[in-house]
Tab-separated table of C-alpha atoms in Angstrom:
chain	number	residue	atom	x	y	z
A	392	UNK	CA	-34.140	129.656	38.376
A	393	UNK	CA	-35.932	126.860	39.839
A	394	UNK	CA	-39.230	125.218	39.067
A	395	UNK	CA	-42.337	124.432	41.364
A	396	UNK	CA	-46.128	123.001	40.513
A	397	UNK	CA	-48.815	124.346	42.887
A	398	UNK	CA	-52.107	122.609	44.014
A	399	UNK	CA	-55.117	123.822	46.254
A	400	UNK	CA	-57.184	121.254	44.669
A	401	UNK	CA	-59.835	122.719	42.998
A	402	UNK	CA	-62.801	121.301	42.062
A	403	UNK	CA	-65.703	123.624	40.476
A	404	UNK	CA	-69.291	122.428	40.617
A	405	UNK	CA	-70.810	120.473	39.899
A	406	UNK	CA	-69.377	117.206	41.939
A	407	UNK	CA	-70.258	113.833	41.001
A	408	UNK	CA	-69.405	111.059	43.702
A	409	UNK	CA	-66.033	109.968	42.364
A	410	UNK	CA	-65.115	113.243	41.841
A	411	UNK	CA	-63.224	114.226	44.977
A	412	UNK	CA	-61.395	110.464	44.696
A	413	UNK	CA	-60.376	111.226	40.733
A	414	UNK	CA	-58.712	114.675	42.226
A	415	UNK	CA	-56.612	113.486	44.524
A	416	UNK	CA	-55.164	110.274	42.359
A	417	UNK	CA	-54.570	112.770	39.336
A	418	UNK	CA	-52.952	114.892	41.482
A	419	UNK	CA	-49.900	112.642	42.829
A	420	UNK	CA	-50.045	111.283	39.268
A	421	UNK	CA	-48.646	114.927	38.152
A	422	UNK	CA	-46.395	114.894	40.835
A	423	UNK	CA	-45.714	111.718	40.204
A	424	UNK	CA	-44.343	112.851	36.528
A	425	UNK	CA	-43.265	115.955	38.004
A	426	UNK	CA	-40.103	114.089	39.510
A	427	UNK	CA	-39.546	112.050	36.668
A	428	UNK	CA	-39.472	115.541	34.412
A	429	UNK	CA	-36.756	117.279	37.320
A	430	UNK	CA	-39.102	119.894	38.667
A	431	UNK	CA	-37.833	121.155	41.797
A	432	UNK	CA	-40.713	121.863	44.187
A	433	UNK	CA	-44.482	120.017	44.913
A	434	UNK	CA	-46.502	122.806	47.212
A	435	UNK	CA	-49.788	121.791	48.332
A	436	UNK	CA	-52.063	124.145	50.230
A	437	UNK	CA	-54.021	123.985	53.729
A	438	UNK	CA	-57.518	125.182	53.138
A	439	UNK	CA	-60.757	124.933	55.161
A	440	UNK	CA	-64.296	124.954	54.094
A	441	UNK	CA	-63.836	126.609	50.902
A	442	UNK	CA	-66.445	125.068	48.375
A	443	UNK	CA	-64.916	124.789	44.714
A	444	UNK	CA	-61.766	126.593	45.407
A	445	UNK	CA	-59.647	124.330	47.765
A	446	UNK	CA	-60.719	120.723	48.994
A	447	UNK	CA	-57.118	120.572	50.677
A	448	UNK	CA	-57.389	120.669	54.196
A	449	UNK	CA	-54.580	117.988	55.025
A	450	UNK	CA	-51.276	118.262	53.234
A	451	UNK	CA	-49.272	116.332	55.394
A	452	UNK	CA	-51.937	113.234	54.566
A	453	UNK	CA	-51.266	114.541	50.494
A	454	UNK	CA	-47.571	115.460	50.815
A	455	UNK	CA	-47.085	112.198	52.507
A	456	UNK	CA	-48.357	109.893	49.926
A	457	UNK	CA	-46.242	111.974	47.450
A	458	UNK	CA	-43.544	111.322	49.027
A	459	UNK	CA	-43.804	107.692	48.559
A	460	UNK	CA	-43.955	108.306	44.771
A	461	UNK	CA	-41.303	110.345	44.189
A	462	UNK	CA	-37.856	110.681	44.750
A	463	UNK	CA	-35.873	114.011	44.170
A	464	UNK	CA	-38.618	116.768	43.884
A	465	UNK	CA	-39.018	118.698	47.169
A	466	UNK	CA	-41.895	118.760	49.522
A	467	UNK	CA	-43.409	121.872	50.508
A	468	UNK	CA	-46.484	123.368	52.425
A	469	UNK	CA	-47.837	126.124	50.740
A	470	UNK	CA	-48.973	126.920	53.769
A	471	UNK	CA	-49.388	125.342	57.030
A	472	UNK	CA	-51.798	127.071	58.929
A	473	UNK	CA	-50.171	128.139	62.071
A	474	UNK	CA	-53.803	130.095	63.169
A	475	UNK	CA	-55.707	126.561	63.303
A	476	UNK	CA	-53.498	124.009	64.385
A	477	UNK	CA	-51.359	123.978	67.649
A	478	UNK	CA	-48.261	124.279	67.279
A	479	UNK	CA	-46.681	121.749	68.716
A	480	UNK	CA	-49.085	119.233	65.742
A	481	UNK	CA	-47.485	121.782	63.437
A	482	UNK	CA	-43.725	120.533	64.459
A	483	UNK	CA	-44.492	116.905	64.694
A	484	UNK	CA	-46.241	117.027	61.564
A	485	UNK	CA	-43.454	118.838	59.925
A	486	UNK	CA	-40.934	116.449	61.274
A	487	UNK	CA	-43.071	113.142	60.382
A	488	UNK	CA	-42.965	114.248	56.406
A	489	UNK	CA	-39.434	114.707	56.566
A	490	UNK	CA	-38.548	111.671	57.521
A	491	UNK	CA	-40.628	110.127	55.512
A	492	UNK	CA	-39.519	112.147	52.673
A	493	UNK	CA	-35.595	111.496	53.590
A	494	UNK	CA	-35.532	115.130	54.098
A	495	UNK	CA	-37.539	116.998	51.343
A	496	UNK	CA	-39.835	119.263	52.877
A	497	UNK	CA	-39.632	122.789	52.896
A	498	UNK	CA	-42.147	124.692	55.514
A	499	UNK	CA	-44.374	127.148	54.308
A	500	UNK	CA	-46.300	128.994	57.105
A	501	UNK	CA	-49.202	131.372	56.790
A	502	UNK	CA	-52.125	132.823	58.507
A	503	UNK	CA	-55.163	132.021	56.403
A	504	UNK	CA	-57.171	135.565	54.788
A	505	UNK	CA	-60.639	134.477	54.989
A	506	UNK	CA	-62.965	134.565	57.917
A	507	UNK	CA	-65.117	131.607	56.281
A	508	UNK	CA	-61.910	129.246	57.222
A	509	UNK	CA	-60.882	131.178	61.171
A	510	UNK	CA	-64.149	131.510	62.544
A	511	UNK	CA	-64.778	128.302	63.374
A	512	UNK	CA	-61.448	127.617	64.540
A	513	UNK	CA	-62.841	130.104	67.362
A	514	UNK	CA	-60.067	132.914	65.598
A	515	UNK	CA	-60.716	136.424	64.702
A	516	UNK	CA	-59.328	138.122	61.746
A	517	UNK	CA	-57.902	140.690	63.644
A	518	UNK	CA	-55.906	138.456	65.431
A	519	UNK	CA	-54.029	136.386	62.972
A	520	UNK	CA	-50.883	137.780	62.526
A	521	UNK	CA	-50.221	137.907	66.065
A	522	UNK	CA	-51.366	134.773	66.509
A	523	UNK	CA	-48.361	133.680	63.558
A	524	UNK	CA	-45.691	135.116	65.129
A	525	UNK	CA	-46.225	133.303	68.739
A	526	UNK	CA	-46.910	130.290	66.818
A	527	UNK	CA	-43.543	130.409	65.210
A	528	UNK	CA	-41.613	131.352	68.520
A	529	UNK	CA	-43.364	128.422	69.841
A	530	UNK	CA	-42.245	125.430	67.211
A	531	UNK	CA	-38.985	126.333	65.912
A	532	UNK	CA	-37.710	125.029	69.901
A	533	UNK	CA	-39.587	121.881	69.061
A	534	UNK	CA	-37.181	121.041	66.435
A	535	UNK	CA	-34.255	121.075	68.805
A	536	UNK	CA	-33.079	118.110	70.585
A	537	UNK	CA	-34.876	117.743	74.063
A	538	UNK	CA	-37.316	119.439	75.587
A	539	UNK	CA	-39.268	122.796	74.949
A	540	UNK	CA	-42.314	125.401	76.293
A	541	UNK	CA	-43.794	128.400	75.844
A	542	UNK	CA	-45.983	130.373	77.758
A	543	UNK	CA	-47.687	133.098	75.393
A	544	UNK	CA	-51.120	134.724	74.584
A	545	UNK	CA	-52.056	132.427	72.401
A	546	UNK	CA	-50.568	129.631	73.481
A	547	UNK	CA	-49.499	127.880	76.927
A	548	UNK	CA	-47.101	124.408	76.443
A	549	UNK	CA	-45.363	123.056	79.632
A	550	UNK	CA	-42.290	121.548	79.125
A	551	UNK	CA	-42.389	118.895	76.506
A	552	UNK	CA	-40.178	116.718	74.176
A	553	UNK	CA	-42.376	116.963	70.756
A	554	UNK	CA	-40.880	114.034	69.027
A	555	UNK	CA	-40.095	113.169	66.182
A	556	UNK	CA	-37.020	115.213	64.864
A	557	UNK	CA	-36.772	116.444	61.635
A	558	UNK	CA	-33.767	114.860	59.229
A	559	UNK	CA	-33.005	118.615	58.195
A	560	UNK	CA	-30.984	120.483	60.712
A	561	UNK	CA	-31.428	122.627	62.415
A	562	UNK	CA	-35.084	122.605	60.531
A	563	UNK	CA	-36.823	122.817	57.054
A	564	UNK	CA	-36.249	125.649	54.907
A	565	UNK	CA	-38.886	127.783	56.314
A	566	UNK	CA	-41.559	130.148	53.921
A	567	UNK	CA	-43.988	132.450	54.240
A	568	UNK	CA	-47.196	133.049	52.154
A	569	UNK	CA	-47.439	136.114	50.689
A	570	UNK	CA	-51.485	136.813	49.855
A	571	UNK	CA	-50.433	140.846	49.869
A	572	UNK	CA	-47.899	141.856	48.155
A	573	UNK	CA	-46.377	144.254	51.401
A	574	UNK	CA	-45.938	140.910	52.816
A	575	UNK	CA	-43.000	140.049	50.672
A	576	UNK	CA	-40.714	143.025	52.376
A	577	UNK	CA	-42.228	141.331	55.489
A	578	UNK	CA	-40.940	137.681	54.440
A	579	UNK	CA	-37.498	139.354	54.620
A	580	UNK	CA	-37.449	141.485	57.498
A	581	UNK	CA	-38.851	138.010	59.484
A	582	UNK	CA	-35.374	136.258	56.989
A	583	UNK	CA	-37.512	133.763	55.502
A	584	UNK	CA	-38.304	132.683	52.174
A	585	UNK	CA	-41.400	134.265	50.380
A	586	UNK	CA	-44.189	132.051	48.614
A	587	UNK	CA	-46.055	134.839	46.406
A	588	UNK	CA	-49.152	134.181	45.177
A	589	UNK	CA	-49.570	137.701	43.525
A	590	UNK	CA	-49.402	136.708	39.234
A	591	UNK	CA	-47.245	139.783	39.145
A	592	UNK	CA	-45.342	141.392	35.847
A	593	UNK	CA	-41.770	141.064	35.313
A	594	UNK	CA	-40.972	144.481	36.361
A	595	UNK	CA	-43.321	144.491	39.344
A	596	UNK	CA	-41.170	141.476	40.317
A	597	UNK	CA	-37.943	143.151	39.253
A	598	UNK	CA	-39.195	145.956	42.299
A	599	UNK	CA	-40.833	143.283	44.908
A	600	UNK	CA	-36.933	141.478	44.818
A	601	UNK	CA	-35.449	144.786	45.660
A	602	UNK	CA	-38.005	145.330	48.457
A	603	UNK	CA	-37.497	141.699	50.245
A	604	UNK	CA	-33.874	141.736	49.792
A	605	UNK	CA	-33.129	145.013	51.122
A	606	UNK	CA	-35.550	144.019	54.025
A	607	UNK	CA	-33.274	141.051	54.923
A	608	UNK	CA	-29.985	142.589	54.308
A	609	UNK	CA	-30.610	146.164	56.073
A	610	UNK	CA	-34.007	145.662	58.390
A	611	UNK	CA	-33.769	141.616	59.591
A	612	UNK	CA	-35.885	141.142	62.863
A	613	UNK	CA	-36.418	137.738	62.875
A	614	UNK	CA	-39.175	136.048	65.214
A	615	UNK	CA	-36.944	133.095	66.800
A	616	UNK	CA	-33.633	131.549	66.636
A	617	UNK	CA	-33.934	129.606	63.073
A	618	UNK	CA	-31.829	129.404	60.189
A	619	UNK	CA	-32.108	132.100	57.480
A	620	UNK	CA	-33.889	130.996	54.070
A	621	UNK	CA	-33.384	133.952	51.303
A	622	UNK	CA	-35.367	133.086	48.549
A	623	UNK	CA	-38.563	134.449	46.605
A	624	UNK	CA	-40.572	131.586	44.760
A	625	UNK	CA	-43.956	133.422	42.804
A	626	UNK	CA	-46.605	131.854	41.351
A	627	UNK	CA	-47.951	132.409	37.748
A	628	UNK	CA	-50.395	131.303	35.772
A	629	UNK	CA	-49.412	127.933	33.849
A	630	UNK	CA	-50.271	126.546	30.201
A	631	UNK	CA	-47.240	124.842	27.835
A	632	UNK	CA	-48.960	123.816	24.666
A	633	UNK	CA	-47.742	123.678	20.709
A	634	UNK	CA	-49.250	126.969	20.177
A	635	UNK	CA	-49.953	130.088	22.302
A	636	UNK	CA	-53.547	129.235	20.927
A	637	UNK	CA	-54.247	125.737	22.204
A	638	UNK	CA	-52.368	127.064	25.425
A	639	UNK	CA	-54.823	130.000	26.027
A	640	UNK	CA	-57.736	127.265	25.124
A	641	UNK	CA	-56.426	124.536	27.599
A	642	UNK	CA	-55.978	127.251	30.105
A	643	UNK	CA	-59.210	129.077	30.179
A	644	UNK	CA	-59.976	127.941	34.023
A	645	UNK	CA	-56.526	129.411	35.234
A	646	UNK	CA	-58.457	132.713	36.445
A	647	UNK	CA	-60.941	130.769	38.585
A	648	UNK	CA	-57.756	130.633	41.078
A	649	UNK	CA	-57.936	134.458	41.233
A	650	UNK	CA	-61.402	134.924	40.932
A	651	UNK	CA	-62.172	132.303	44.424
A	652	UNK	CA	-59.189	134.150	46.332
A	653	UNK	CA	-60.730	137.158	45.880
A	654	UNK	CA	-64.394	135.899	46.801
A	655	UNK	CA	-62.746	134.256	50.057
A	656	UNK	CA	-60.102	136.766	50.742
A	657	UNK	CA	-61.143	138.741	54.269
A	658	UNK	CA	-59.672	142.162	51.969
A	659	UNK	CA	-62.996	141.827	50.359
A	660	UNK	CA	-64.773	142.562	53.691
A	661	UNK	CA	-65.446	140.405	56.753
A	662	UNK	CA	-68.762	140.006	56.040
A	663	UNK	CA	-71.055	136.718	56.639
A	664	UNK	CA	-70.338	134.127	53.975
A	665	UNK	CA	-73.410	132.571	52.669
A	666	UNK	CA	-74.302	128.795	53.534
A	667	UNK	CA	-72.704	125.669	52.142
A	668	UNK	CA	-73.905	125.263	48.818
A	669	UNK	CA	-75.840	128.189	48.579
A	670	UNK	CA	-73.482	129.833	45.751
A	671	UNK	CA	-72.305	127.957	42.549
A	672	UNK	CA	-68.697	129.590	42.166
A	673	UNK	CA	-68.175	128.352	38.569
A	674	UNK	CA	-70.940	129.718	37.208
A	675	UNK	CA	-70.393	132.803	38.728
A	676	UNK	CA	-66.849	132.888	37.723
A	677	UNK	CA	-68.756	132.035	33.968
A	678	UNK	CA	-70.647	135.082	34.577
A	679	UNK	CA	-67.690	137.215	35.663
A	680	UNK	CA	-65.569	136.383	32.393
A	681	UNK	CA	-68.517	137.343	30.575
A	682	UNK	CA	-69.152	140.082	31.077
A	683	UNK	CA	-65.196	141.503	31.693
A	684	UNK	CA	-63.574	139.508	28.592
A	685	UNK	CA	-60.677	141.832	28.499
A	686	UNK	CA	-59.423	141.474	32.452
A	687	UNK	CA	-59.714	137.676	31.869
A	688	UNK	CA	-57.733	137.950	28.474
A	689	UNK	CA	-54.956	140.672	30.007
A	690	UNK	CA	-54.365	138.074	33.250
A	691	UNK	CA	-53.941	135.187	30.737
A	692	UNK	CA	-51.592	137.396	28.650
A	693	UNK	CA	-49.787	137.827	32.006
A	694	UNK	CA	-49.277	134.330	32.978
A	695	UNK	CA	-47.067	131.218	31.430
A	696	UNK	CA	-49.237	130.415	29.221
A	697	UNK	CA	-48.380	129.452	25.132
A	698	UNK	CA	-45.816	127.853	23.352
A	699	UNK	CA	-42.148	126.596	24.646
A	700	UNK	CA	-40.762	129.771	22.624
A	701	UNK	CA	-43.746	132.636	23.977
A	702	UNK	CA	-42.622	131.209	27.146
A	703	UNK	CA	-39.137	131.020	27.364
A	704	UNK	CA	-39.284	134.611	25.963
A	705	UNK	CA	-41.414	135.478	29.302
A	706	UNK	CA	-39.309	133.697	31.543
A	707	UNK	CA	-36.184	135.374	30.350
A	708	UNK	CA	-37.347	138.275	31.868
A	709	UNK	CA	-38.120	136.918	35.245
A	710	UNK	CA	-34.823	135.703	35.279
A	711	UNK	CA	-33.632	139.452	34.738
A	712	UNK	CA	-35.657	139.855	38.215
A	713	UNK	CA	-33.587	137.460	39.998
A	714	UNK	CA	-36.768	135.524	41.129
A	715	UNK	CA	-35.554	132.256	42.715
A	716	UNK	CA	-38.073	130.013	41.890
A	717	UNK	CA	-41.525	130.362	39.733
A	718	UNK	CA	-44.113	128.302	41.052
A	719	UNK	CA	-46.561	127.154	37.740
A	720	UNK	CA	-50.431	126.753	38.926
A	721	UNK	CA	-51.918	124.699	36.560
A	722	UNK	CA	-54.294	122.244	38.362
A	723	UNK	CA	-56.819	125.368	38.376
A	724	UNK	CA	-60.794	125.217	37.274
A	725	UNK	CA	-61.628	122.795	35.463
A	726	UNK	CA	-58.746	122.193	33.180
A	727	UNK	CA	-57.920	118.586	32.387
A	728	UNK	CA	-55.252	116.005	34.203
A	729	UNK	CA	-54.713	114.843	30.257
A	730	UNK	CA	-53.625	118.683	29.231
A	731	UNK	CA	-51.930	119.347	32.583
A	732	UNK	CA	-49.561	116.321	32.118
A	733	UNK	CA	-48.925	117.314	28.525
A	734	UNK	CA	-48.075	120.966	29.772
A	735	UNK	CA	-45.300	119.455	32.404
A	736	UNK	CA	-43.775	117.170	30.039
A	737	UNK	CA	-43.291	119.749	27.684
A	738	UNK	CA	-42.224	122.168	29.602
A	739	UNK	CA	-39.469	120.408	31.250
A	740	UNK	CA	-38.227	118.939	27.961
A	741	UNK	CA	-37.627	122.134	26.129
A	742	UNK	CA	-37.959	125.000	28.159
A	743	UNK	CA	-36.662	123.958	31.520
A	744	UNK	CA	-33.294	122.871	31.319
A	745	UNK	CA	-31.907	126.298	29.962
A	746	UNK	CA	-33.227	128.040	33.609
A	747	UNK	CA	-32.254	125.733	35.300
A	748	UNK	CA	-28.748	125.046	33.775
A	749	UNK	CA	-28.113	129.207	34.821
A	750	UNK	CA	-29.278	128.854	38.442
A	751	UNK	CA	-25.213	128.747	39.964
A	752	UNK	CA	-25.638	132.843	38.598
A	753	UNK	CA	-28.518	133.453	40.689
A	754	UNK	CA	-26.903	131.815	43.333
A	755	UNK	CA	-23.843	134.193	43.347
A	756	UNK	CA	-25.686	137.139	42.689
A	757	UNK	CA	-27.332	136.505	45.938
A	758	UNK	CA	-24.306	135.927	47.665
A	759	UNK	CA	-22.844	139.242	46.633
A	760	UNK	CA	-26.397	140.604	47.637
A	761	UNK	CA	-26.019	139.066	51.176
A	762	UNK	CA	-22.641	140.063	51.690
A	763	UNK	CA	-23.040	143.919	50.750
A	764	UNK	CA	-20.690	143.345	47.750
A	765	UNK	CA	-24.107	144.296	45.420
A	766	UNK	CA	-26.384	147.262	47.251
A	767	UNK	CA	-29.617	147.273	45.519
A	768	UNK	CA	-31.677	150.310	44.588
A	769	UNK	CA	-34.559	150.773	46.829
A	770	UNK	CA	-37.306	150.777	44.632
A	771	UNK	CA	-40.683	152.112	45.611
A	772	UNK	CA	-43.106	149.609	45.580
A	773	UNK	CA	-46.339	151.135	45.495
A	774	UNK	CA	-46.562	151.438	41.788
A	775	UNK	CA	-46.511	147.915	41.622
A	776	UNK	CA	-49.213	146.259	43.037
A	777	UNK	CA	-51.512	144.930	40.656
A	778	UNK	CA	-52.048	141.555	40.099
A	779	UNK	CA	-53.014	139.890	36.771
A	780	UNK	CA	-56.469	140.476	36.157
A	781	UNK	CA	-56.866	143.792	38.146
A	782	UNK	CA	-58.882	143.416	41.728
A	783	UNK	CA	-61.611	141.678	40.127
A	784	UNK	CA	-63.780	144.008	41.606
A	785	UNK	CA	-66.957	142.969	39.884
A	786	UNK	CA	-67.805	139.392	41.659
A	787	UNK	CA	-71.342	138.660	42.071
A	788	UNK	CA	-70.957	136.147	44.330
A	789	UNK	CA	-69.284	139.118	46.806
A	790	UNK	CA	-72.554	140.985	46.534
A	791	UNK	CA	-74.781	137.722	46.804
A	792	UNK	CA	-72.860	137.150	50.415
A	793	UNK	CA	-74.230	140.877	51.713
């Protein structure tokens, strides 16, 4: 198993003027530390206009300067928005980082959920996923040497050299957000790697690996001519402390995360957001864990959060799942850069090493996967799709935006 730390930069109200500046630097700080401590992956998100949430709406600017302060620990975007930015800025973007990175970044592509970030990007919800796919047979020519062009729906590109190259070749390990859980099957039917951002159990995990795998072993349709990436990386929940007690403590903002996706998330309805400003998300988030105290508690029981040993005991079962990589969220409401560096280091110095030292097995159980030696059970799915904390149904700012 390997390790990643996630960021969409949140910042709950309310924002003083040196706020957004303190973010950023204590950001690359962690990733900073990160590398020291041998975590595998950095992701950093692409979000538009959503207040409190995610002030991340250029992670090849963030990724970049990362990349100047670390060495080993890969580069990914978790996502690139390939429904607001034209794809041929996706591939020299891409390409830029790499080099600059001497090869470290891993692609992560998405669509965006939330009308509040397409609409004024002129793109309806509707259209998003088609609007993906052409996007992706579009750039993954760019990467080749010479020219390219397309001439789709969505997009019309005459015959162009997009320069520069990427270091990788053919390309960067390319991902997939996963904001729905059906999306993972999806991620392996396209042959690509799946970034899930579901908080899911152990055994819902144990049935979501089944799902993708058998999707890109027995139902493979892939979008373009790229290279195959056959991994599963899922986010939890993230608090290492002495005791499970300080952990939960230090990690009481970890459901604002879920809370905001939810609120943003076009699966909530496509209604009108309300103005800028016009909704204070952490004190409705305050309200929310009021007044359902036990859905807060059961998704912080779900997460890594607690002591080396409570964890280690959690992550062995993962590991029974065969997830490739768990992806900790800790920068998440307002808990502190002080606590959030303490977390990594501890982590990595006695829980980490153990996973890590038993990745080689993963790595040839998925070969015997690939090759048909293992056939997996096909597991249905459908009992499995709760995420920590339930749907989080009850969200006043969701009925303050009717």
């Amino acid at each position: 198993m390997k390790f990643g730390i996630f960021y969409e930069l949140q910042l709950p109200r309310p924002w003083g003027p040196n706020d957004e500046l303190t973010l950023y630097q204590n950001a690359l700080e962690q990733i900073e530390l990160a590398d020291r401590c041998g975590y595998d992956y950095a992701w950093q998100v692409e979000h538009h206009f959503l207040e409190e949430y995610s002030h991340s709406p250029a992670p090849e600017s963030f990724l970049a300067a990362a990349s100047q302060r670390t060495k080993q620990i890969r580069l990914g975007h978790g996502i690139c928005q390939l429904t607001t930015n034209h794809p041929s800025r996706v591939a020299e973007r891409i390409a830029t980082l790499d080099l600059l990175s001497k090869g470290r970044v891993e692609m992560g592509m998405g669509e965006s959920t939330s009308s509040t970030e397409l609409e004024p990007f002129g793109v309806a919800v509707g259209d998003k996923r088609a609007i993906f796919e052409e996007a992706v047979r579009a750039i993954i020519p760019m990467f080749r040497d010479g020219g390219s062009e397309h001439h789709g729906k969505y997009f019309d590109l005459p015959l162009r050299n997009v320069l520069p190259k990427p270091v990788q070749k053919p390309h960067p390990p390319l991902w997939v957000a996963c904001s729905q859980l059906e999306t993972l099957a999806k991620c392996g039917e396209w042959g690509m790697g799946a970034l899930g951002f579901q908080f899911v159990s152990a055994d819902a995990a144990h049935a979501w690996v089944h799902a993708y795998y058998n999707a890109f072993v027995k139902r493979q349709k892939k979008l373009a001519d790229y290279r195959t990436n056959p991994n599963i990386a899922l986010v939890s929940f993230f608090m290492c402390a002495k005791t499970d007690e300080e952990a939960r403590a230090r990690a009481d903002g970890d459901t604002f995360f879920q809370f905001c996706l939810k609120y943003y998330s076009s699966a909530s309805g496509d209604r009108k957001r309300p103005p800028p400003g016009a909704v204070n998300m952490w004190e409705e988030y305050n309200k929310w864990k009021r007044a359902n105290p036990e859905a807060h508690a059961s998704a912080l029981r779900g997460g890594l959060i607690g002591s080396p040993e409570t964890i280690r005991r959690k992550l062995r079962k993962f590991q029974t799942s065969n997830i490739d990589q768990v992806v900790l969220l800790n920068q998440a409401g307002k808990n502190t850069h002080e606590h959030i560096c303490e977390s990594l280091e501890l982590f990595a110095r006695e829980v980490m090493p153990e996973f890590q030292a038993a990745h080689p097995d993963l790595l040839k159980w998925k070969e015997q996967v690939i090759n048909r030696e293992i056939d997996l059970e096909e597991i249905d799915t459908a009992v499995f799709q709760t995420r920590y904390g339930g749907n989080m149904a009850k969200i006043t700012p969701a009925q303050a935006a009717e």
